[in-house]
């Protein structure tokens, strides 16, 4: 299984998009749309204090008929945040995401946010790894053992 560090290196866009806890939910939605992402890390200076996602918006604003322009991100963000380290594997991340029903995991190294992995990033990595294993097995079965 690949490490989170390897998955981050393979990402097409390794950017980490953030917002402050006092910004409006509307601003968060604008930023998500601008960067075509489903979640933003909520940062207070350099400290990770939460995560806000499209799911939070749907469940905590739309369904409760609240105004996204007047509501601060801190009112709907998920906190505390589950995160992973660079050395953890894609398998460990998938297990955590499945168990906790998460779609995004911040990556923290030495107390600092260094990336974020989504369920899509993990699926893509796992599929590529399985494809490689299948190709190796097909070569082995066909007798092409590189000898």
CSV table of N, CA, C and O in Angstrom, one decimal, residues 22-117:
chain,number,residue,atom,x,y,z
A,22,UNK,N,-14.2,32.7,11.1
A,22,UNK,CA,-15.2,33.8,11.2
A,22,UNK,C,-15.7,34.3,9.8
A,22,UNK,O,-16.5,35.2,9.7
A,23,UNK,N,-15.1,33.7,8.7
A,23,UNK,CA,-15.6,34.0,7.4
A,23,UNK,C,-17.1,33.5,7.3
A,23,UNK,O,-17.5,32.6,8.0
A,24,UNK,N,-17.8,34.0,6.4
A,24,UNK,CA,-19.2,33.5,6.2
A,24,UNK,C,-19.2,32.2,5.4
A,24,UNK,O,-18.3,31.9,4.7
A,25,UNK,N,-20.3,31.5,5.7
A,25,UNK,CA,-20.5,30.2,5.0
A,25,UNK,C,-20.5,30.5,3.5
A,25,UNK,O,-20.0,29.7,2.6
A,26,UNK,N,-21.1,31.6,3.1
A,26,UNK,CA,-21.2,32.0,1.7
A,26,UNK,C,-19.8,32.1,1.1
A,26,UNK,O,-19.5,31.7,0.0
A,27,UNK,N,-18.9,32.8,1.8
A,27,UNK,CA,-17.5,32.9,1.3
A,27,UNK,C,-16.9,31.5,1.2
A,27,UNK,O,-16.1,31.3,0.2
A,28,UNK,N,-17.1,30.6,2.1
A,28,UNK,CA,-16.6,29.3,2.0
A,28,UNK,C,-17.1,28.6,0.7
A,28,UNK,O,-16.3,28.0,0.0
A,29,UNK,N,-18.4,28.7,0.4
A,29,UNK,CA,-19.0,28.1,-0.8
A,29,UNK,C,-18.3,28.7,-2.0
A,29,UNK,O,-18.0,28.0,-3.0
A,30,UNK,N,-18.1,30.0,-2.0
A,30,UNK,CA,-17.5,30.7,-3.2
A,30,UNK,C,-16.1,30.1,-3.4
A,30,UNK,O,-15.7,29.8,-4.5
A,31,UNK,N,-15.3,30.0,-2.3
A,31,UNK,CA,-14.0,29.5,-2.4
A,31,UNK,C,-14.0,28.0,-2.9
A,31,UNK,O,-13.1,27.6,-3.7
A,32,UNK,N,-14.9,27.2,-2.4
A,32,UNK,CA,-15.0,25.8,-2.9
A,32,UNK,C,-15.3,25.8,-4.3
A,32,UNK,O,-14.7,25.0,-5.1
A,33,UNK,N,-16.2,26.6,-4.8
A,33,UNK,CA,-16.6,26.6,-6.2
A,33,UNK,C,-15.4,27.1,-7.1
A,33,UNK,O,-15.1,26.5,-8.1
A,34,UNK,N,-14.7,28.1,-6.6
A,34,UNK,CA,-13.6,28.7,-7.3
A,34,UNK,C,-12.5,27.7,-7.5
A,34,UNK,O,-11.9,27.6,-8.6
A,35,UNK,N,-12.2,26.8,-6.5
A,35,UNK,CA,-11.2,25.9,-6.6
A,35,UNK,C,-11.6,24.5,-7.0
A,35,UNK,O,-10.8,23.5,-7.0
A,36,UNK,N,-13.0,24.3,-7.2
A,36,UNK,CA,-13.5,23.0,-7.5
A,36,UNK,C,-13.2,21.9,-6.5
A,36,UNK,O,-12.7,20.8,-6.9
A,37,UNK,N,-13.4,22.2,-5.2
A,37,UNK,CA,-13.1,21.3,-4.2
A,37,UNK,C,-14.4,21.1,-3.3
A,37,UNK,O,-15.3,22.0,-3.3
A,38,UNK,N,-14.5,20.1,-2.6
A,38,UNK,CA,-15.7,19.8,-1.8
A,38,UNK,C,-15.5,20.1,-0.3
A,38,UNK,O,-16.5,20.0,0.5
A,39,UNK,N,-14.3,20.6,0.1
A,39,UNK,CA,-14.1,20.9,1.5
A,39,UNK,C,-13.0,21.9,1.6
A,39,UNK,O,-12.1,22.0,0.8
A,40,UNK,N,-13.0,22.7,2.7
A,40,UNK,CA,-11.9,23.6,3.1
A,40,UNK,C,-11.5,23.3,4.5
A,40,UNK,O,-12.3,23.0,5.3
A,41,UNK,N,-10.2,23.5,4.7
A,41,UNK,CA,-9.7,23.4,6.1
A,41,UNK,C,-9.9,24.7,6.7
A,41,UNK,O,-9.7,25.8,6.1
A,42,UNK,N,-10.4,24.7,8.0
A,42,UNK,CA,-10.7,25.9,8.7
A,42,UNK,C,-9.4,26.2,9.6
A,42,UNK,O,-9.1,25.3,10.5
A,43,UNK,N,-8.7,27.3,9.3
A,43,UNK,CA,-7.5,27.6,10.0
A,43,UNK,C,-7.6,28.9,10.8
A,43,UNK,O,-8.2,29.8,10.3
A,44,UNK,N,-7.1,28.8,12.0
A,44,UNK,CA,-6.9,30.0,12.8
A,44,UNK,C,-5.4,30.2,13.0
A,44,UNK,O,-4.8,29.4,13.6
A,45,UNK,N,-4.9,31.2,12.2
A,45,UNK,CA,-3.5,31.4,12.0
A,45,UNK,C,-2.9,30.1,11.4
A,45,UNK,O,-3.3,29.7,10.3
A,46,UNK,N,-2.0,29.4,12.1
A,46,UNK,CA,-1.4,28.2,11.5
A,46,UNK,C,-2.1,26.9,12.1
A,46,UNK,O,-1.7,25.8,11.8
A,47,UNK,N,-3.1,27.1,12.9
A,47,UNK,CA,-3.7,26.0,13.7
A,47,UNK,C,-5.0,25.5,13.0
A,47,UNK,O,-5.9,26.3,12.6
A,48,UNK,N,-5.1,24.2,12.7
A,48,UNK,CA,-6.2,23.5,12.2
A,48,UNK,C,-7.3,23.5,13.2
A,48,UNK,O,-7.1,22.8,14.3
A,49,UNK,N,-8.4,24.1,13.0
A,49,UNK,CA,-9.5,24.1,14.0
A,49,UNK,C,-10.8,23.5,13.5
A,49,UNK,O,-11.7,23.2,14.3
A,50,UNK,N,-10.9,23.1,12.2
A,50,UNK,CA,-12.0,22.5,11.7
A,50,UNK,C,-11.9,22.2,10.2
A,50,UNK,O,-10.9,22.5,9.6
A,51,UNK,N,-13.0,21.6,9.7
A,51,UNK,CA,-13.1,21.4,8.3
A,51,UNK,C,-14.6,21.7,7.9
A,51,UNK,O,-15.5,21.3,8.7
A,52,UNK,N,-14.8,22.3,6.8
A,52,UNK,CA,-16.1,22.6,6.4
A,52,UNK,C,-16.3,22.1,4.9
A,52,UNK,O,-15.4,22.2,4.1
A,53,UNK,N,-17.4,21.4,4.7
A,53,UNK,CA,-17.6,20.7,3.5
A,53,UNK,C,-19.0,21.0,2.9
A,53,UNK,O,-19.8,21.6,3.6
A,54,UNK,N,-19.2,20.6,1.6
A,54,UNK,CA,-20.5,20.8,1.0
A,54,UNK,C,-21.5,20.0,1.8
A,54,UNK,O,-22.7,20.5,1.9
A,55,UNK,N,-21.2,18.9,2.4
A,55,UNK,CA,-22.1,18.2,3.2
A,55,UNK,C,-22.5,19.0,4.4
A,55,UNK,O,-23.7,19.0,4.8
A,56,UNK,N,-21.6,19.7,5.1
A,56,UNK,CA,-21.9,20.5,6.2
A,56,UNK,C,-22.9,21.6,5.8
A,56,UNK,O,-23.9,21.8,6.5
A,57,UNK,N,-22.7,22.2,4.7
A,57,UNK,CA,-23.6,23.2,4.2
A,57,UNK,C,-25.0,22.6,3.9
A,57,UNK,O,-26.0,23.2,4.4
A,58,UNK,N,-25.1,21.5,3.2
A,58,UNK,CA,-26.4,20.9,2.9
A,58,UNK,C,-27.1,20.6,4.2
A,58,UNK,O,-28.4,20.8,4.3
A,59,UNK,N,-26.5,20.0,5.2
A,59,UNK,CA,-27.2,19.5,6.4
A,59,UNK,C,-27.4,20.6,7.4
A,59,UNK,O,-28.3,20.5,8.2
A,60,UNK,N,-26.5,21.6,7.5
A,60,UNK,CA,-26.5,22.5,8.6
A,60,UNK,C,-27.0,23.9,8.2
A,60,UNK,O,-27.2,24.8,9.1
A,61,UNK,N,-27.2,24.1,6.9
A,61,UNK,CA,-27.6,25.4,6.5
A,61,UNK,C,-28.9,25.2,5.7
A,61,UNK,O,-30.0,25.7,6.1
A,62,UNK,N,-28.9,24.6,4.6
A,62,UNK,CA,-30.0,24.4,3.7
A,62,UNK,C,-31.2,23.7,4.4
A,62,UNK,O,-32.3,24.2,4.4
A,63,UNK,N,-30.9,22.6,5.0
A,63,UNK,CA,-32.0,21.8,5.6
A,63,UNK,C,-32.6,22.5,6.8
A,63,UNK,O,-33.8,22.3,7.2
A,64,UNK,N,-31.8,23.4,7.4
A,64,UNK,CA,-32.3,24.2,8.6
A,64,UNK,C,-32.8,25.6,8.2
A,64,UNK,O,-33.0,26.4,9.1
A,65,UNK,N,-32.8,25.9,6.9
A,65,UNK,CA,-33.3,27.2,6.4
A,65,UNK,C,-32.5,28.3,7.0
A,65,UNK,O,-33.1,29.4,7.4
A,66,UNK,N,-31.2,28.2,7.1
A,66,UNK,CA,-30.4,29.3,7.6
A,66,UNK,C,-29.8,30.1,6.5
A,66,UNK,O,-29.7,29.6,5.4
A,67,UNK,N,-29.3,31.3,6.8
A,67,UNK,CA,-28.7,32.1,5.7
A,67,UNK,C,-27.2,31.9,5.7
A,67,UNK,O,-26.5,32.2,6.7
A,68,UNK,N,-26.6,31.5,4.5
A,68,UNK,CA,-25.2,31.3,4.4
A,68,UNK,C,-24.4,32.6,4.4
A,68,UNK,O,-23.2,32.6,4.7
A,69,UNK,N,-25.1,33.7,4.1
A,69,UNK,CA,-24.4,35.0,4.1
A,69,UNK,C,-24.1,35.6,5.5
A,69,UNK,O,-23.1,36.3,5.7
A,70,UNK,N,-25.0,35.2,6.4
A,70,UNK,CA,-24.9,35.7,7.8
A,70,UNK,C,-24.2,34.8,8.8
A,70,UNK,O,-23.8,35.1,9.9
A,71,UNK,N,-24.1,33.5,8.4
A,71,UNK,CA,-23.6,32.5,9.3
A,71,UNK,C,-22.1,32.3,9.2
A,71,UNK,O,-21.6,32.1,8.1
A,72,UNK,N,-21.4,32.3,10.3
A,72,UNK,CA,-19.9,32.1,10.2
A,72,UNK,C,-19.6,30.6,10.0
A,72,UNK,O,-20.4,29.7,10.5
A,73,UNK,N,-18.5,30.3,9.4
A,73,UNK,CA,-18.0,29.0,9.2
A,73,UNK,C,-18.0,28.2,10.5
A,73,UNK,O,-18.4,27.0,10.5
A,74,UNK,N,-17.5,28.8,11.5
A,74,UNK,CA,-17.4,28.1,12.8
A,74,UNK,C,-18.7,27.5,13.3
A,74,UNK,O,-18.7,26.5,14.0
A,75,UNK,N,-19.9,28.0,12.8
A,75,UNK,CA,-21.2,27.5,13.2
A,75,UNK,C,-21.5,26.1,12.6
A,75,UNK,O,-22.3,25.4,13.1
A,76,UNK,N,-20.9,25.8,11.5
A,76,UNK,CA,-21.2,24.6,10.8
A,76,UNK,C,-20.0,23.6,10.6
A,76,UNK,O,-20.2,22.5,10.1
A,77,UNK,N,-18.8,24.1,10.9
A,77,UNK,CA,-17.6,23.3,10.6
A,77,UNK,C,-17.6,22.1,11.5
A,77,UNK,O,-18.2,22.0,12.6
A,78,UNK,N,-16.9,21.0,11.0
A,78,UNK,CA,-16.7,19.8,11.8
A,78,UNK,C,-15.5,20.0,12.6
A,78,UNK,O,-14.4,20.3,12.1
A,79,UNK,N,-15.6,19.7,13.9
A,79,UNK,CA,-14.4,19.9,14.8
A,79,UNK,C,-14.7,19.0,16.0
A,79,UNK,O,-15.9,18.9,16.5
A,80,UNK,N,-13.7,18.3,16.6
A,80,UNK,CA,-12.3,18.3,16.1
A,80,UNK,C,-12.1,17.5,14.8
A,80,UNK,O,-13.0,16.8,14.4
A,81,UNK,N,-11.0,17.8,14.2
A,81,UNK,CA,-10.8,17.2,12.9
A,81,UNK,C,-9.9,15.9,13.0
A,81,UNK,O,-8.9,15.9,13.7
A,82,UNK,N,-10.4,14.9,12.3
A,82,UNK,CA,-9.6,13.7,12.1
A,82,UNK,C,-8.6,14.0,11.1
A,82,UNK,O,-8.9,14.5,10.0
A,83,UNK,N,-7.3,13.5,11.3
A,83,UNK,CA,-6.3,13.8,10.3
A,83,UNK,C,-5.3,12.6,10.3
A,83,UNK,O,-5.4,11.7,11.2
A,84,UNK,N,-4.5,12.5,9.3
A,84,UNK,CA,-3.5,11.5,9.1
A,84,UNK,C,-2.1,12.1,9.0
A,84,UNK,O,-1.9,13.3,8.8
A,85,UNK,N,-1.1,11.2,9.1
A,85,UNK,CA,0.3,11.6,9.0
A,85,UNK,C,0.8,11.1,7.6
A,85,UNK,O,0.2,10.3,7.0
A,86,UNK,N,2.0,11.6,7.2
A,86,UNK,CA,2.6,11.2,6.0
A,86,UNK,C,2.9,9.8,5.8
A,86,UNK,O,2.9,9.2,4.7
A,87,UNK,N,3.2,9.1,6.9
A,87,UNK,CA,3.6,7.7,6.8
A,87,UNK,C,2.4,6.7,6.8
A,87,UNK,O,2.7,5.5,6.5
A,88,UNK,N,1.2,7.2,7.1
A,88,UNK,CA,0.1,6.2,7.1
A,88,UNK,C,-0.2,5.8,5.6
A,88,UNK,O,0.2,6.4,4.7
A,89,UNK,N,-0.8,4.6,5.5
A,89,UNK,CA,-1.1,4.0,4.2
A,89,UNK,C,-2.5,4.4,3.7
A,89,UNK,O,-3.3,4.8,4.5
A,90,UNK,N,-2.6,4.1,2.4
A,90,UNK,CA,-3.9,4.4,1.8
A,90,UNK,C,-5.0,3.5,2.4
A,90,UNK,O,-6.1,3.9,2.6
A,91,UNK,N,-4.6,2.3,2.8
A,91,UNK,CA,-5.5,1.3,3.4
A,91,UNK,C,-6.0,1.9,4.8
A,91,UNK,O,-7.1,1.8,5.1
A,92,UNK,N,-5.0,2.4,5.6
A,92,UNK,CA,-5.4,3.0,6.9
A,92,UNK,C,-6.3,4.2,6.7
A,92,UNK,O,-7.3,4.3,7.4
A,93,UNK,N,-6.1,5.0,5.7
A,93,UNK,CA,-6.9,6.1,5.4
A,93,UNK,C,-8.3,5.7,5.0
A,93,UNK,O,-9.3,6.3,5.5
A,94,UNK,N,-8.4,4.7,4.1
A,94,UNK,CA,-9.7,4.2,3.7
A,94,UNK,C,-10.5,3.6,4.9
A,94,UNK,O,-11.7,3.8,5.0
A,95,UNK,N,-9.8,2.9,5.8
A,95,UNK,CA,-10.5,2.4,7.0
A,95,UNK,C,-11.1,3.5,7.8
A,95,UNK,O,-12.2,3.4,8.3
A,96,UNK,N,-10.3,4.5,8.1
A,96,UNK,CA,-10.7,5.6,8.9
A,96,UNK,C,-11.9,6.4,8.2
A,96,UNK,O,-12.9,6.7,8.9
A,97,UNK,N,-11.8,6.6,6.9
A,97,UNK,CA,-12.9,7.3,6.2
A,97,UNK,C,-14.1,6.5,6.2
A,97,UNK,O,-15.2,7.0,6.4
A,98,UNK,N,-14.0,5.2,6.1
A,98,UNK,CA,-15.2,4.3,6.1
A,98,UNK,C,-15.8,4.3,7.5
A,98,UNK,O,-17.0,4.5,7.6
A,99,UNK,N,-15.0,4.1,8.5
A,99,UNK,CA,-15.5,4.0,9.8
A,99,UNK,C,-16.2,5.3,10.3
A,99,UNK,O,-17.2,5.3,10.9
A,100,UNK,N,-15.5,6.4,10.0
A,100,UNK,CA,-16.0,7.7,10.5
A,100,UNK,C,-16.9,8.5,9.4
A,100,UNK,O,-17.3,9.6,9.7
A,101,UNK,N,-17.1,7.8,8.3
A,101,UNK,CA,-17.9,8.4,7.2
A,101,UNK,C,-17.4,9.8,6.8
A,101,UNK,O,-18.1,10.8,6.7
A,102,UNK,N,-16.1,9.8,6.5
A,102,UNK,CA,-15.4,11.1,6.0
A,102,UNK,C,-15.1,11.0,4.6
A,102,UNK,O,-14.9,9.9,4.0
A,103,UNK,N,-15.0,12.2,4.0
A,103,UNK,CA,-14.6,12.2,2.5
A,103,UNK,C,-13.2,12.9,2.3
A,103,UNK,O,-12.7,12.9,1.3
A,104,UNK,N,-12.8,13.6,3.4
A,104,UNK,CA,-11.5,14.4,3.3
A,104,UNK,C,-10.7,14.2,4.6
A,104,UNK,O,-11.3,14.3,5.7
A,105,UNK,N,-9.4,14.0,4.4
A,105,UNK,CA,-8.5,13.9,5.6
A,105,UNK,C,-7.4,14.8,5.4
A,105,UNK,O,-6.6,14.7,4.5
A,106,UNK,N,-7.2,15.8,6.4
A,106,UNK,CA,-6.0,16.6,6.3
A,106,UNK,C,-4.8,15.8,6.7
A,106,UNK,O,-4.9,14.8,7.4
A,107,UNK,N,-3.7,16.2,6.2
A,107,UNK,CA,-2.4,15.5,6.4
A,107,UNK,C,-1.6,16.4,7.3
A,107,UNK,O,-1.3,17.6,6.9
A,108,UNK,N,-1.2,16.0,8.4
A,108,UNK,CA,-0.4,16.8,9.4
A,108,UNK,C,1.0,16.2,9.6
A,108,UNK,O,1.1,14.9,9.8
A,109,UNK,N,2.0,17.0,9.6
A,109,UNK,CA,3.4,16.5,9.8
A,109,UNK,C,4.0,17.5,10.8
A,109,UNK,O,4.0,18.7,10.5
A,110,UNK,N,4.5,17.0,11.9
A,110,UNK,CA,5.1,17.9,13.0
A,110,UNK,C,4.2,19.0,13.4
A,110,UNK,O,4.6,20.2,13.5
A,111,UNK,N,2.9,18.7,13.5
A,111,UNK,CA,1.9,19.8,13.9
A,111,UNK,C,1.5,20.7,12.8
A,111,UNK,O,0.7,21.6,13.1
A,112,UNK,N,2.0,20.6,11.6
A,112,UNK,CA,1.7,21.5,10.5
A,112,UNK,C,0.9,20.8,9.4
A,112,UNK,O,1.3,19.7,9.0
A,113,UNK,N,-0.1,21.4,8.9
A,113,UNK,CA,-0.9,20.9,7.8
A,113,UNK,C,0.0,20.9,6.5
A,113,UNK,O,0.5,22.0,6.2
A,114,UNK,N,0.2,19.8,5.9
A,114,UNK,CA,1.0,19.7,4.7
A,114,UNK,C,0.2,19.2,3.5
A,114,UNK,O,0.8,19.2,2.4
A,115,UNK,N,-1.0,18.9,3.6
A,115,UNK,CA,-1.8,18.4,2.5
A,115,UNK,C,-3.2,18.0,2.9
A,115,UNK,O,-3.6,18.1,4.1
A,116,UNK,N,-3.9,17.5,2.0
A,116,UNK,CA,-5.3,16.9,2.2
A,116,UNK,C,-5.5,15.8,1.2
A,116,UNK,O,-5.1,15.9,0.1
A,117,UNK,N,-6.0,14.7,1.7
A,117,UNK,CA,-6.4,13.6,0.7
A,117,UNK,C,-7.9,13.4,0.8
A,117,UNK,O,-8.5,13.5,1.8
